[in-house]
Amino acid sequence: MNTVSEKILAQHLVSGEMCAGKPIKIKIDQTLTQDATGTMAYLQLESIGIDRVKTELSVSYIDHNTLQSGFENADDHAYLQSVADRYGIVFSKAGNGICHQVHLERFAVPGKTLLGSDSHTPTAGGMGMLAMGAGGLDVAAAMAGRPFQIMMPKIVKMELKGKLQKGVAAKDIILKVLSMLSVKGGVGKIIEYTGEGVSTLSIPQRATITNMGAELGATSSIFPSDEKTYEFLKKQHREKDYVEIKADENATYDEEYVIDLNELEPLIALPHMPDNVVTVKSMAGTPIQQVNIGSCTNSSYLDIVTVSNILKGHVVHPNVSASLSCGSKQVLCMLSQNNQLTPILESGVRLLECTCGPCIGMGQSPATNAFSLRTFNRNFYGRSGTLSAKVGLVSCETAAYSAIQGVISDPRECNYECAEDLETYTIHDENIIYPSCSKDVEIVRGPNIKPLPINTPLDDQLSKKVIIKVGDHITTDDIMPAGAKILPYRSNIEKISEFCFMNQKESFHDDCLNNKGGFIVAGQNYGQGSSREHAALAPMYLGIKAVLAKSFARIHQANLINFGILPCIFENEKDYDTIDETDELYFTDLHKLKPNSVIEVQNTTKNKTYRLLLPYNEEQINILEQGGLLNTLK
Ligand code: MIC
Ligand code: SF4
C-alpha cells in the first residue's frame, strides 16, 4: 500500500524511521551541479579530500554564468572542467543546455535518487525519479558518499482528472497547484501526481510541473514511471533505463487534492510571487513590453514547437521585445533539422543560447516599468534585473500568442496547429565530456577562484546587534541577488558579500563589518527559492551568527546549519513584533545546546526575553557547534 515516493525512499533508506516529520537518511545515486553553485560545491569536495566521487553518476553543468564579459566566468568553467576530469564527474559544456532539461533527456532514471545544487532539481521527478535540491555542501558530501538527511516528508496526492483543452498547458496545472497551496504550502511534503490525467501528459510536460514544485517549497514532486516514461526513454535511445513504478491501488496519502484538467484555464502568476495566480482572461488586454520563452520550466522540444506553430506566419508586435532559449542543444538541433526554427526567426523573436539566460538576470532585463511575460518559474522582486519591472509567469502558449498581440492574450483564441512529437530523437552528446579520473589532472585555478571561507566554532555567549529585520517570504534572491553583475563572483565570497541584501538595505554589508557581525530577524518562510548557499555563506563571512525567524524554507535552513549560523524559530510569533534593528541580543550557554531544545535569549535593549526553538538533532547541533559541516567532515 505504498506511494511512489515511499517505494523509492524505502529502497534508499540508510537510517531513520519513515514517519512524517522524523529525520531519515537516504542513499544518493546521482548528483548534479551547475556552475553558479558548482564552484563552491567542488571547492568543498576538494577540501573533504576523496579520491573520486562515490555516486553512480555525478554531472557538472555549465548553464548559468555563460555571459563572459570578463575572465571570471571563463575561469570558473575551466576550474569546473578540470575538477570534473580529476574526480570522475561527467561535464556538460556551456551551450549544451540547462542542467534540468539535459538531465531529464540524457541521465534521469526512474526509481533512482538525485541530489542537485539547484532548487529545481525535482524536474527529474517527471521521470519518476526522487530528485531534490540542496546546498552545494550537501551535494559535495553526497558525492563523497555521505547519505542525505531530510525530514520524512508528508505525501500529498494530487489527482489529475480529464485532459487539458487546446491552449491550456502543463504550466497552467502547476500554476493552479500554486494558487491552491501557496509558496509555502509544499514545505515538508512530496507532491505526488496520480489519476487518469497523468497518462495524457508527456515526460517534459510532467517535468514542467515537478520543476515548479520548487515554488511550493516542496521537498520534491513526482510522477509515476509508466508507458509514457518508457516512450520518452526509448526516443532518447535509453529504454534500458526504464523501470515501472506506480503507487499501489490502496496507497494512503497525508493530504489529497483533485484538479479537473477539462476545466482548467490559462493562468498567470502576477508580480512578485509565483502563487499570485489569476486567469489570463482576467488580465487580457494588458499591454506588455517583453516576452521571454525558455528556462528549465518550459524549454522542451514540444514546448518550442508549440511556440513555433503559434508564431508561424506572424511577427512579434512592434512594442514587444521577445526572446527564446531552448533548454538543450538536442532541442535546438531537432528544431533546426525539422525546419521549426524558421517561423521563430521570421517572427523576429531573438534567439538566445541554450542556457538559463534571462531567468537568472543574465541579460534581457526589461525596460523601466515594463510588463514582461515569461515562461519561467520565478517572478521575485528584482530578479529580472529591473526593480520597477513587473514579471508575469505563463505558459509557452500564452507567451507566444501575447507576443504577437502586444497585450496579454488568452491562447484559446489563437488558431494554431498542435505540436506533434517526433518518432525518435536525435542524440547530440558531443558536448558531454566523460572524465579521465586521473590523479595527474591539474586543477585550473584562475584568480577568480578564491579559497573557501571557513567559519569558527560557535562561541558559548554571543552579544550582538540585529543588523536587519525583514518580513515574510524573503527569498534567497533578496538575500544574495544574482544577475550579470553579481554572478561572476560566485567563487569569490569576499567580493559577493558586498551585494548581500543590497535591495533590502544597502548598508547591510558595512553595518555587519562595523558591528563585527550580528543577527538577522525575519518573518515566515525565510530563505525560500534558490538553493544558493551564498545566501548563507556571505552572511557567515560578514559575521552573522543567528537568524531568528517565524519559519524557514527547507534548503536555506539546511544551508544555515551547514555554515554554522543558528536558525532559530520564535516559539511565540508575536515576539517578532517587539524586536527592532540595532537591538542588542544576548545568547548564553550555546556550548550546552541539546537536540530539539528551546533556548532563552535576552533583548537587552528592550529588556525582554524570547524563547527560541532549535528543532535539530544531535548531528546538526554538533555541526552548529563546530562552525559548520566542513569542520566536521574534515
Ligand atoms: C535559480 O533559479 O534561482 C537558480 C539560479 O537556478 C538557483 C541556483 C543558484 O542560485 O545558483 C536555484 O534555483 O537553486
Ligand atoms: Fe536556470 Fe532559471 Fe532554471 Fe534556475 S530556474 S536553473 S536560473 S533556468
XYZ file of C-alpha atoms and ligand atoms in Angstrom, residues 34-38 63-65 98-100 116-121 133-134 214-215 296 356 359-361 377-378 380 383 476-477 480-483 487 490 529-535 555, ligand 1:
60
model
C 25.528 23.913 -12.160
C 28.291 26.472 -12.450
C 26.734 29.155 -10.214
C 26.613 26.820 -7.217
C 29.143 24.308 -8.530
C 24.400 26.833 -17.890
C 24.014 29.846 -15.582
C 27.057 32.115 -15.938
C 20.116 23.845 -18.948
C 21.030 21.274 -16.299
C 17.476 20.098 -15.584
C 21.301 18.714 -7.111
C 22.775 22.032 -6.037
C 19.843 23.793 -7.612
C 16.344 24.133 -6.245
C 14.717 22.959 -9.487
C 16.370 19.538 -9.351
C 17.548 20.398 -4.367
C 20.172 21.132 -1.724
C 10.118 24.071 -6.063
C 7.994 27.220 -5.843
C 14.199 24.862 -17.139
C 19.271 29.983 -18.111
C 15.729 33.660 -15.911
C 18.701 34.409 -13.695
C 19.050 38.003 -14.858
C 9.263 29.773 -12.674
C 10.165 32.800 -10.538
C 10.540 37.548 -7.398
C 15.136 39.060 -10.173
C 17.479 33.881 -1.377
C 17.362 36.342 -4.321
C 22.049 37.268 -2.258
C 20.891 38.720 -5.571
C 22.038 37.191 -8.882
C 22.242 38.828 -12.332
C 27.051 36.117 -10.698
C 30.072 33.198 -7.082
C 13.548 29.989 -3.606
C 17.007 29.271 -4.889
C 19.305 26.747 -3.203
C 22.273 29.130 -3.489
C 24.357 28.626 -0.383
C 25.886 32.047 -0.973
C 22.787 33.302 0.870
C 17.061 24.212 1.730
C 17.590 29.964 -9.526
O 16.711 29.614 -10.302
O 17.410 30.832 -8.661
C 18.941 29.307 -9.611
C 19.893 30.310 -10.088
O 18.920 28.259 -10.542
C 19.271 28.775 -8.241
C 20.646 28.345 -8.047
C 21.609 29.461 -7.915
O 21.336 30.481 -7.280
O 22.709 29.282 -8.421
C 18.350 27.681 -7.717
O 17.225 27.607 -8.108
O 18.741 26.937 -6.822
